[in-house]
Amino acid sequence: MAKAQTIIDEEVLDEIEEPKKRKKTKEVTNETLTFLESLNGIGPTTRKRLEDAGFGSKESIALATRAQLTEISGIAEKTATLLIREARAQFDLGLKKGISYQEAAKKRIKLQSGSSVFDELLGGGFESGSITELAGENGCGKTQIVHQLAVNCINQLKKDVVWIDTEGTFRFNRIKEMAEDLGLDHEHVLERITIGRAYNSEHQMALTEEAITMTPNIGLVIVDSLMSNFRNEFAGRGTLAERQQLIGKHLAFITKQAEIMNFVAVVTNQVAAKPDAMFFGDPNRPVGGNVVGHTVTTRIMIRKGKGEKRTATLTKNPELPDGKIEFAVIAEGIRDYKG
Ligand SMILES: Nc1ncnc2c1ncn2[C@@H]1O[C@H](COP(=O)(O)OP(=O)(O)O)[C@@H](O)[C@H]1O
Ligand SMILES: [Mg+2]
């Protein structure tokens, strides 16, 4: 029994139009059904409209924006939203030829940081299609960096920003200062940033999924900070396994969407003292254990120096050498450190 095809999110079944034609218990045994045919809630009229508009496949819907689906095929906005959500959830990352990786790599975008040496450390900037982690102590400048990246995303990529704020540290005023320094209309910039203030881990995961699904033309997804809610809620050792499982799920969702939609994903992270390395190297390590350490593609450690001076150390990336640079956090944003 091809059960997977019949089990569609109840929410989708309930919301998608033409509910009269839906047969909840219908078994789908035909493996060749298209994505649209496999959704019981999508009637023939809607299906034809979508197919005629070039949205017959799961891939085309997963990569479409809500506006495209409603404008080109004329379907309801709610249906479009649910279809996109379902298509993205089902998107299968099946077998591919090596050459397709070369094609994907060509499409990867490098989002600039504001500091040219910082960008060089990252081979040109923060890369789309995977997660980059910024880790460091309180006040080292992680939140400043993501403010600058948000402004740069709109300026350089002309794309929208999703910002999941778990500590209430988003500051529209910093966006204004950084935008104005680049000669941008700050209201236009703020208009393109969707902020989800997440009060607990469940809220954080739900808001992330909702914001990514609902925002057309995403260039950057920020989670600032990744672990604070999880650390507050799952304090005891007994709940650690559950916590790690949820974080894994959270990061897997972001990774998958970043790959499919080719946006830049940046998460910030706290650090805790390593019990085993008191005397050598950096005494701190990012929290979240192996789940975070293995899932992020790029890991950057940020350290505070004197005044505006900061250092960034690249400690993990599959194709770049490790390295360390100096940069500055100033009123205008992130810049090269001039000494
Ligand atoms: N307007 C500003 N001008 C210059 N430096 C600033 C400004 N705002 C914040 N900073 C610097 O950024 C620091 C806060 O960094 P933040 O990004 O909030 O740290 P983190 O998120 O790593 O805890 C401040 O202590 C200050 O050094
Ligand atoms: Mg912060």
mmCIF file of C-alpha atoms and ligand atoms in Angstrom:
data_model
loop_
_atom_site.group_PDB
_atom_site.id
_atom_site.type_symbol
_atom_site.label_atom_id
_atom_site.label_comp_id
_atom_site.label_asym_id
_atom_site.label_seq_id
_atom_site.Cartn_x
_atom_site.Cartn_y
_atom_site.Cartn_z
ATOM 1 C CA MET A 1 0.000 0.000 0.000
ATOM 2 C CA ALA A 2 1.431 3.340 -1.023
ATOM 3 C CA LYS A 3 0.429 4.870 2.242
ATOM 4 C CA ALA A 4 2.686 7.875 2.089
ATOM 5 C CA GLN A 5 0.791 9.279 -0.848
ATOM 6 C CA THR A 6 -2.571 9.092 0.849
ATOM 7 C CA ILE A 7 -1.432 10.633 4.089
ATOM 8 C CA ILE A 8 -1.544 14.301 3.382
ATOM 9 C CA ASP A 9 -1.398 16.840 6.128
ATOM 10 C CA GLU A 10 -4.916 17.088 7.548
ATOM 11 C CA GLU A 11 -4.582 20.820 7.451
ATOM 12 C CA VAL A 12 -4.064 20.732 3.720
ATOM 13 C CA LEU A 13 -7.017 18.411 3.211
ATOM 14 C CA ASP A 14 -9.238 20.675 5.244
ATOM 15 C CA GLU A 15 -8.168 23.884 3.659
ATOM 16 C CA ILE A 16 -7.792 23.079 0.003
ATOM 17 C CA GLU A 17 -10.850 23.890 -2.023
ATOM 18 C CA GLU A 18 -13.445 21.495 -3.443
ATOM 19 C CA PRO A 19 -13.789 19.421 -0.289
ATOM 20 C CA LYS A 20 -16.874 17.595 -1.608
ATOM 21 C CA LYS A 21 -14.818 15.591 -4.038
ATOM 22 C CA ARG A 22 -12.386 14.450 -1.455
ATOM 23 C CA LYS A 23 -12.370 10.874 -0.375
ATOM 24 C CA LYS A 24 -10.468 10.671 2.820
ATOM 25 C CA THR A 25 -9.954 6.929 2.800
ATOM 26 C CA LYS A 26 -9.140 6.594 -0.869
ATOM 27 C CA GLU A 27 -6.133 4.417 -1.395
ATOM 28 C CA VAL A 28 -3.656 5.467 -3.987
ATOM 29 C CA THR A 29 -1.919 2.496 -5.452
ATOM 30 C CA ASN A 30 -0.903 3.982 -8.748
ATOM 31 C CA GLU A 31 2.727 4.998 -8.350
ATOM 32 C CA THR A 32 2.592 7.178 -11.454
ATOM 33 C CA LEU A 33 0.179 9.760 -10.024
ATOM 34 C CA THR A 34 1.482 13.276 -10.348
ATOM 35 C CA PHE A 35 1.946 15.442 -7.295
ATOM 36 C CA LEU A 36 -1.271 17.339 -7.966
ATOM 37 C CA GLU A 37 -3.250 14.135 -8.577
ATOM 38 C CA SER A 38 -1.964 12.699 -5.320
ATOM 39 C CA LEU A 39 -3.530 15.564 -3.366
ATOM 40 C CA ASN A 40 -7.114 14.563 -2.725
ATOM 41 C CA GLY A 41 -8.151 18.146 -2.068
ATOM 42 C CA ILE A 42 -7.145 19.473 -5.480
ATOM 43 C CA GLY A 43 -9.967 19.144 -7.977
ATOM 44 C CA PRO A 44 -9.599 18.781 -11.754
ATOM 45 C CA THR A 45 -10.312 22.464 -12.448
ATOM 46 C CA THR A 46 -7.657 23.741 -10.094
ATOM 47 C CA ARG A 47 -5.252 21.096 -11.331
ATOM 48 C CA LYS A 48 -5.760 22.094 -14.946
ATOM 49 C CA ARG A 49 -5.234 25.747 -14.137
ATOM 50 C CA LEU A 50 -1.992 24.976 -12.370
ATOM 51 C CA GLU A 51 -0.777 22.639 -15.093
ATOM 52 C CA ASP A 52 -1.638 25.130 -17.831
ATOM 53 C CA ALA A 53 0.331 27.785 -15.967
ATOM 54 C CA GLY A 54 3.377 25.507 -15.810
ATOM 55 C CA PHE A 55 2.902 24.417 -12.216
ATOM 56 C CA GLY A 56 2.178 20.759 -12.761
ATOM 57 C CA SER A 57 5.128 19.350 -10.873
ATOM 58 C CA LYS A 58 6.051 19.280 -7.217
ATOM 59 C CA GLU A 59 9.372 20.961 -8.010
ATOM 60 C CA SER A 60 7.801 23.858 -9.876
ATOM 61 C CA ILE A 61 5.372 24.472 -7.018
ATOM 62 C CA ALA A 62 8.043 24.106 -4.342
ATOM 63 C CA LEU A 63 10.087 26.767 -6.084
ATOM 64 C CA ALA A 64 7.203 29.094 -6.914
ATOM 65 C CA THR A 65 6.143 32.073 -4.872
ATOM 66 C CA ARG A 66 2.606 32.569 -3.658
ATOM 67 C CA ALA A 67 2.223 35.585 -5.900
ATOM 68 C CA GLN A 68 3.227 33.566 -8.968
ATOM 69 C CA LEU A 69 0.762 30.802 -8.219
ATOM 70 C CA THR A 70 -2.155 33.139 -7.622
ATOM 71 C CA GLU A 71 -1.370 35.571 -10.416
ATOM 72 C CA ILE A 72 -0.461 33.140 -13.159
ATOM 73 C CA SER A 73 -2.872 30.327 -12.429
ATOM 74 C CA GLY A 74 -5.617 32.298 -10.704
ATOM 75 C CA ILE A 75 -6.028 29.993 -7.717
ATOM 76 C CA ALA A 76 -6.896 31.223 -4.212
ATOM 77 C CA GLU A 77 -4.107 32.578 -2.077
ATOM 78 C CA LYS A 78 -4.781 30.131 0.728
ATOM 79 C CA THR A 79 -4.654 27.199 -1.666
ATOM 80 C CA ALA A 80 -1.394 28.518 -3.071
ATOM 81 C CA THR A 81 0.134 28.764 0.384
ATOM 82 C CA LEU A 82 -0.862 25.256 1.333
ATOM 83 C CA LEU A 83 0.263 23.825 -1.978
ATOM 84 C CA ILE A 84 3.688 25.420 -1.657
ATOM 85 C CA ARG A 85 4.013 24.182 1.894
ATOM 86 C CA GLU A 86 3.069 20.647 0.885
ATOM 87 C CA ALA A 87 5.310 20.634 -2.183
ATOM 88 C CA ARG A 88 8.277 21.831 -0.187
ATOM 89 C CA ALA A 89 7.621 19.299 2.538
ATOM 90 C CA GLN A 90 7.523 16.505 -0.037
ATOM 91 C CA PHE A 91 10.374 17.765 -2.144
ATOM 92 C CA ASP A 92 12.559 14.793 -2.652
ATOM 93 C CA LEU A 93 16.266 15.179 -2.849
ATOM 94 C CA GLY A 94 16.756 12.059 -4.900
ATOM 95 C CA LEU A 95 19.786 10.822 -6.784
ATOM 96 C CA LYS A 96 21.665 13.336 -8.840
ATOM 97 C CA LYS A 97 24.649 13.364 -11.148
ATOM 98 C CA GLY A 98 27.815 15.110 -10.069
ATOM 99 C CA ILE A 99 27.345 17.639 -12.816
ATOM 100 C CA SER A 100 24.157 18.888 -11.161
ATOM 101 C CA TYR A 101 26.253 19.897 -8.149
ATOM 102 C CA GLN A 102 28.343 22.031 -10.435
ATOM 103 C CA GLU A 103 25.156 23.629 -11.742
ATOM 104 C CA ALA A 104 23.872 24.195 -8.186
ATOM 105 C CA ALA A 105 27.219 25.647 -7.107
ATOM 106 C CA LYS A 106 27.104 28.155 -9.953
ATOM 107 C CA LYS A 107 23.795 29.436 -8.641
ATOM 108 C CA ARG A 108 25.099 29.895 -5.099
ATOM 109 C CA ILE A 109 25.128 33.492 -3.959
ATOM 110 C CA LYS A 110 27.733 35.153 -1.733
ATOM 111 C CA LEU A 111 26.182 37.729 0.547
ATOM 112 C CA GLN A 112 28.625 40.438 1.576
ATOM 113 C CA SER A 113 29.296 41.231 5.228
ATOM 114 C CA GLY A 114 30.341 44.872 4.965
ATOM 115 C CA SER A 115 33.995 43.981 5.585
ATOM 116 C CA SER A 116 36.051 42.885 2.581
ATOM 117 C CA VAL A 117 38.490 40.829 4.653
ATOM 118 C CA PHE A 118 35.577 39.053 6.326
ATOM 119 C CA ASP A 119 34.196 38.239 2.867
ATOM 120 C CA GLU A 120 37.594 36.937 1.742
ATOM 121 C CA LEU A 121 37.728 34.621 4.751
ATOM 122 C CA LEU A 122 34.445 33.149 3.473
ATOM 123 C CA GLY A 123 35.527 32.873 -0.134
ATOM 124 C CA GLY A 124 33.510 35.935 -1.144
ATOM 125 C CA GLY A 125 30.797 36.206 1.487
ATOM 126 C CA PHE A 126 28.071 34.274 3.304
ATOM 127 C CA GLU A 127 27.088 31.510 0.921
ATOM 128 C CA SER A 128 23.518 30.585 0.023
ATOM 129 C CA GLY A 129 22.244 27.021 0.103
ATOM 130 C CA SER A 130 23.507 26.043 3.545
ATOM 131 C CA ILE A 131 23.669 27.218 7.157
ATOM 132 C CA THR A 132 26.424 29.457 8.481
ATOM 133 C CA GLU A 133 26.810 29.683 12.250
ATOM 134 C CA LEU A 134 28.173 32.733 14.062
ATOM 135 C CA ALA A 135 29.255 31.771 17.567
ATOM 136 C CA GLY A 136 30.699 33.840 20.351
ATOM 137 C CA GLU A 137 30.278 35.399 23.762
ATOM 138 C CA ASN A 138 27.678 37.987 24.626
ATOM 139 C CA GLY A 139 28.447 41.352 23.099
ATOM 140 C CA CYS A 140 30.951 40.056 20.541
ATOM 141 C CA GLY A 141 28.817 41.401 17.698
ATOM 142 C CA LYS A 142 26.759 38.505 16.344
ATOM 143 C CA THR A 143 23.536 40.492 16.326
ATOM 144 C CA GLN A 144 25.322 43.455 14.728
ATOM 145 C CA ILE A 145 26.545 41.198 11.925
ATOM 146 C CA VAL A 146 23.070 39.862 11.185
ATOM 147 C CA HIS A 147 21.657 43.413 11.104
ATOM 148 C CA GLN A 148 24.274 44.258 8.468
ATOM 149 C CA LEU A 149 23.558 41.075 6.514
ATOM 150 C CA ALA A 150 19.842 41.914 6.480
ATOM 151 C CA VAL A 151 20.514 45.365 5.031
ATOM 152 C CA ASN A 152 23.017 43.945 2.540
ATOM 153 C CA CYS A 153 20.592 41.235 1.445
ATOM 154 C CA ILE A 154 18.106 43.890 0.404
ATOM 155 C CA ASN A 155 20.770 46.142 -1.089
ATOM 156 C CA GLN A 156 22.971 43.579 -2.815
ATOM 157 C CA LEU A 157 20.560 40.724 -3.592
ATOM 158 C CA LYS A 158 17.314 42.730 -3.794
ATOM 159 C CA LYS A 159 15.668 39.937 -1.834
ATOM 160 C CA ASP A 160 13.600 39.648 1.317
ATOM 161 C CA VAL A 161 14.771 38.745 4.802
ATOM 162 C CA VAL A 162 13.228 36.404 7.377
ATOM 163 C CA TRP A 163 14.408 37.161 10.904
ATOM 164 C CA ILE A 164 13.612 34.839 13.804
ATOM 165 C CA ASP A 165 14.362 36.823 16.942
ATOM 166 C CA THR A 166 14.505 34.730 20.102
ATOM 167 C CA GLU A 167 16.028 37.296 22.463
ATOM 168 C CA GLY A 168 14.224 40.464 21.430
ATOM 169 C CA THR A 169 17.410 42.013 20.055
ATOM 170 C CA PHE A 170 16.226 43.112 16.603
ATOM 171 C CA ARG A 171 16.622 46.920 16.469
ATOM 172 C CA PHE A 172 14.923 48.832 13.676
ATOM 173 C CA ASN A 173 17.152 51.758 14.579
ATOM 174 C CA ARG A 174 20.326 49.832 13.759
ATOM 175 C CA ILE A 175 18.765 48.819 10.436
ATOM 176 C CA LYS A 176 18.004 52.506 9.833
ATOM 177 C CA GLU A 177 21.573 53.604 10.587
ATOM 178 C CA MET A 178 23.122 50.895 8.441
ATOM 179 C CA ALA A 179 20.662 51.431 5.579
ATOM 180 C CA GLU A 180 21.133 55.186 5.549
ATOM 181 C CA ASP A 181 24.896 54.792 5.457
ATOM 182 C CA LEU A 182 24.418 52.903 2.182
ATOM 183 C CA GLY A 183 22.089 55.606 0.884
ATOM 184 C CA LEU A 184 18.993 53.404 1.173
ATOM 185 C CA ASP A 185 15.492 54.396 2.201
ATOM 186 C CA HIS A 186 15.299 52.690 5.583
ATOM 187 C CA GLU A 187 11.536 52.241 5.423
ATOM 188 C CA HIS A 188 11.896 50.327 2.180
ATOM 189 C CA VAL A 189 14.486 48.126 3.896
ATOM 190 C CA LEU A 190 12.332 47.546 6.989
ATOM 191 C CA GLU A 191 9.394 46.726 4.728
ATOM 192 C CA ARG A 192 11.334 43.772 3.335
ATOM 193 C CA ILE A 193 12.264 42.220 6.672
ATOM 194 C CA THR A 194 9.771 39.758 8.171
ATOM 195 C CA ILE A 195 10.370 39.347 11.882
ATOM 196 C CA GLY A 196 9.181 36.477 14.019
ATOM 197 C CA ARG A 197 9.655 37.095 17.719
ATOM 198 C CA ALA A 198 9.886 33.576 19.115
ATOM 199 C CA TYR A 199 9.082 33.162 22.786
ATOM 200 C CA ASN A 200 9.795 29.455 23.118
ATOM 201 C CA SER A 201 11.317 26.633 21.113
ATOM 202 C CA GLU A 202 8.037 25.362 19.726
ATOM 203 C CA HIS A 203 7.094 28.885 18.706
ATOM 204 C CA GLN A 204 10.541 29.305 17.159
ATOM 205 C CA MET A 205 10.177 26.202 14.992
ATOM 206 C CA ALA A 206 6.627 27.067 13.944
ATOM 207 C CA LEU A 207 7.457 30.679 13.116
ATOM 208 C CA THR A 208 10.495 29.625 11.105
ATOM 209 C CA GLU A 209 8.437 27.253 8.993
ATOM 210 C CA GLU A 210 5.642 29.745 8.556
ATOM 211 C CA ALA A 211 7.893 32.659 7.658
ATOM 212 C CA ILE A 212 9.944 30.648 5.162
ATOM 213 C CA THR A 213 6.835 29.250 3.528
ATOM 214 C CA MET A 214 4.995 32.543 3.349
ATOM 215 C CA THR A 215 7.766 34.896 2.277
ATOM 216 C CA PRO A 216 8.269 35.237 -1.440
ATOM 217 C CA ASN A 217 11.749 35.879 -2.822
ATOM 218 C CA ILE A 218 13.775 35.046 0.303
ATOM 219 C CA GLY A 219 17.459 35.969 0.201
ATOM 220 C CA LEU A 220 18.354 35.523 3.848
ATOM 221 C CA VAL A 221 17.011 33.653 6.875
ATOM 222 C CA ILE A 222 18.373 34.648 10.278
ATOM 223 C CA VAL A 223 17.865 32.798 13.550
ATOM 224 C CA ASP A 224 19.237 34.994 16.337
ATOM 225 C CA SER A 225 19.888 33.095 18.518
ATOM 226 C CA LEU A 226 19.456 29.439 17.692
ATOM 227 C CA MET A 227 19.823 27.876 21.129
ATOM 228 C CA SER A 228 18.573 30.314 23.762
ATOM 229 C CA ASN A 229 14.982 29.046 23.909
ATOM 230 C CA PHE A 230 16.085 25.421 23.826
ATOM 231 C CA ARG A 231 18.618 25.964 26.575
ATOM 232 C CA ASN A 232 16.100 27.681 28.813
ATOM 233 C CA GLU A 233 13.460 25.031 28.391
ATOM 234 C CA PHE A 234 15.476 21.844 28.369
ATOM 235 C CA ALA A 235 17.648 22.431 31.369
ATOM 236 C CA GLY A 236 18.015 18.985 32.891
ATOM 237 C CA ARG A 237 20.125 16.157 31.526
ATOM 238 C CA GLY A 238 17.056 13.956 31.242
ATOM 239 C CA THR A 239 15.576 16.098 28.491
ATOM 240 C CA LEU A 240 18.765 16.488 26.477
ATOM 241 C CA ALA A 241 17.967 13.785 23.945
ATOM 242 C CA GLU A 242 14.580 15.327 23.224
ATOM 243 C CA ARG A 243 16.129 18.780 22.922
ATOM 244 C CA GLN A 244 18.761 17.584 20.482
ATOM 245 C CA GLN A 245 16.143 15.836 18.384
ATOM 246 C CA LEU A 246 14.111 19.034 18.098
ATOM 247 C CA ILE A 247 17.134 21.148 17.224
ATOM 248 C CA GLY A 248 18.064 18.591 14.597
ATOM 249 C CA LYS A 249 14.604 18.887 13.085
ATOM 250 C CA HIS A 250 14.706 22.686 13.200
ATOM 251 C CA LEU A 251 18.088 22.837 11.456
ATOM 252 C CA ALA A 252 17.169 20.137 8.945
ATOM 253 C CA PHE A 253 14.138 22.163 7.860
ATOM 254 C CA ILE A 254 16.226 25.303 7.378
ATOM 255 C CA THR A 255 18.971 23.414 5.533
ATOM 256 C CA LYS A 256 16.529 21.775 3.158
ATOM 257 C CA GLN A 257 14.732 25.019 2.365
ATOM 258 C CA ALA A 258 18.046 26.872 1.956
ATOM 259 C CA GLU A 259 19.137 24.261 -0.591
ATOM 260 C CA ILE A 260 15.886 24.270 -2.503
ATOM 261 C CA MET A 261 15.265 28.011 -2.422
ATOM 262 C CA ASN A 262 18.941 28.972 -2.512
ATOM 263 C CA PHE A 263 18.858 31.506 0.301
ATOM 264 C CA VAL A 264 21.586 32.402 2.785
ATOM 265 C CA ALA A 265 20.882 31.005 6.272
ATOM 266 C CA VAL A 266 22.682 32.415 9.289
ATOM 267 C CA VAL A 267 22.197 31.234 12.857
ATOM 268 C CA THR A 268 23.892 32.800 15.854
ATOM 269 C CA ASN A 269 24.991 30.722 18.805
ATOM 270 C CA GLN A 270 26.177 31.139 22.349
ATOM 271 C CA VAL A 271 29.345 29.585 23.679
ATOM 272 C CA ALA A 272 30.114 27.742 26.901
ATOM 273 C CA ALA A 273 33.427 26.985 28.560
ATOM 274 C CA LYS A 274 34.968 23.709 27.526
ATOM 275 C CA PRO A 275 35.767 21.724 30.629
ATOM 276 C CA ASP A 276 38.654 19.941 28.908
ATOM 277 C CA ALA A 277 40.609 22.812 27.349
ATOM 278 C CA MET A 278 41.431 25.297 30.046
ATOM 279 C CA PHE A 279 44.947 25.977 28.890
ATOM 280 C CA PHE A 280 45.101 25.680 25.132
ATOM 281 C CA GLY A 281 43.371 27.633 22.385
ATOM 282 C CA ASP A 282 39.868 29.006 22.674
ATOM 283 C CA PRO A 283 38.368 28.031 26.033
ATOM 284 C CA ASN A 284 34.842 28.358 24.612
ATOM 285 C CA ARG A 285 32.854 26.180 22.308
ATOM 286 C CA PRO A 286 29.458 26.745 20.698
ATOM 287 C CA VAL A 287 26.549 25.129 22.524
ATOM 288 C CA GLY A 288 24.198 22.609 20.927
ATOM 289 C CA GLY A 289 26.660 19.738 20.665
ATOM 290 C CA ASN A 290 27.202 17.564 17.634
ATOM 291 C CA VAL A 291 23.755 18.179 16.187
ATOM 292 C CA VAL A 292 24.581 21.827 15.596
ATOM 293 C CA GLY A 293 28.271 21.212 14.893
ATOM 294 C CA HIS A 294 27.526 18.650 12.205
ATOM 295 C CA THR A 295 24.545 20.341 10.595
ATOM 296 C CA VAL A 296 25.991 23.763 9.985
ATOM 297 C CA THR A 297 28.167 23.877 6.880
ATOM 298 C CA THR A 298 30.186 26.883 7.994
ATOM 299 C CA ARG A 299 31.154 27.789 11.540
ATOM 300 C CA ILE A 300 32.636 31.166 12.438
ATOM 301 C CA MET A 301 33.824 32.072 15.931
ATOM 302 C CA ILE A 302 33.601 35.771 16.777
ATOM 303 C CA ARG A 303 35.680 37.392 19.527
ATOM 304 C CA LYS A 304 35.587 40.851 20.996
ATOM 305 C CA GLY A 305 38.771 42.901 21.001
ATOM 306 C CA LYS A 306 39.469 46.414 22.200
ATOM 307 C CA GLY A 307 36.873 49.038 21.265
ATOM 308 C CA GLU A 308 35.419 48.350 17.842
ATOM 309 C CA LYS A 309 37.866 45.591 17.014
ATOM 310 C CA ARG A 310 36.604 42.041 16.560
ATOM 311 C CA THR A 311 38.097 38.829 15.208
ATOM 312 C CA ALA A 312 36.376 36.186 13.123
ATOM 313 C CA THR A 313 37.836 32.701 12.938
ATOM 314 C CA LEU A 314 36.613 30.238 10.342
ATOM 315 C CA THR A 315 36.698 26.843 12.022
ATOM 316 C CA LYS A 316 34.536 24.785 9.705
ATOM 317 C CA ASN A 317 33.852 24.801 5.993
ATOM 318 C CA PRO A 318 34.106 21.870 3.570
ATOM 319 C CA GLU A 319 36.041 23.761 0.920
ATOM 320 C CA LEU A 320 37.817 26.703 2.519
ATOM 321 C CA PRO A 321 40.962 26.781 4.641
ATOM 322 C CA ASP A 322 40.546 27.761 8.284
ATOM 323 C CA GLY A 323 41.596 31.317 8.949
ATOM 324 C CA LYS A 324 41.294 34.331 11.166
ATOM 325 C CA ILE A 325 40.681 37.988 10.337
ATOM 326 C CA GLU A 326 40.026 41.275 12.107
ATOM 327 C CA PHE A 327 36.965 43.422 11.459
ATOM 328 C CA ALA A 328 35.157 46.304 13.144
ATOM 329 C CA VAL A 329 31.690 46.915 14.577
ATOM 330 C CA ILE A 330 30.985 50.630 14.235
ATOM 331 C CA ALA A 331 27.960 52.930 14.112
ATOM 332 C CA GLU A 332 27.631 52.405 10.338
ATOM 333 C CA GLY A 333 27.705 48.624 10.749
ATOM 334 C CA ILE A 334 30.304 45.968 9.938
ATOM 335 C CA ARG A 335 33.484 47.239 8.285
ATOM 336 C CA ASP A 336 37.182 46.418 7.842
ATOM 337 C CA TYR A 337 39.236 47.156 10.944
ATOM 338 C CA LYS A 338 41.515 50.075 10.227
ATOM 339 C CA GLY A 339 43.669 49.766 13.354
HETATM 340 N N1 LIG B 1 25.533 51.922 17.295
HETATM 341 C C1 LIG B 1 26.642 51.238 17.556
HETATM 342 N N2 LIG B 1 27.851 51.759 17.268
HETATM 343 C C2 LIG B 1 28.971 51.082 17.525
HETATM 344 N N3 LIG B 1 29.021 49.883 18.102
HETATM 345 C C3 LIG B 1 27.854 49.317 18.415
HETATM 346 C C4 LIG B 1 26.607 49.958 18.165
HETATM 347 N N4 LIG B 1 25.630 49.153 18.584
HETATM 348 C C5 LIG B 1 26.223 48.065 19.098
HETATM 349 N N5 LIG B 1 27.565 48.147 18.999
HETATM 350 C C6 LIG B 1 28.571 47.174 19.465
HETATM 351 O O1 LIG B 1 28.023 45.876 19.413
HETATM 352 C C7 LIG B 1 28.020 45.292 20.716
HETATM 353 C C8 LIG B 1 26.801 44.439 20.879
HETATM 354 O O2 LIG B 1 26.941 43.399 19.982
HETATM 355 P P1 LIG B 1 25.820 42.313 19.723
HETATM 356 O O3 LIG B 1 25.824 42.082 18.290
HETATM 357 O O4 LIG B 1 24.559 42.703 20.373
HETATM 358 O O5 LIG B 1 26.462 41.084 20.501
HETATM 359 P P2 LIG B 1 25.964 39.579 20.524
HETATM 360 O O6 LIG B 1 24.767 39.482 19.664
HETATM 361 O O7 LIG B 1 27.133 38.807 20.028
HETATM 362 O O8 LIG B 1 25.678 39.308 21.969
HETATM 363 C C9 LIG B 1 28.049 46.446 21.662
HETATM 364 O O9 LIG B 1 28.638 46.072 22.875
HETATM 365 C C10 LIG B 1 28.916 47.437 20.908
HETATM 366 O O10 LIG B 1 30.281 47.110 21.075
HETATM 367 MG MG MG B 2 22.810 38.968 20.115
#
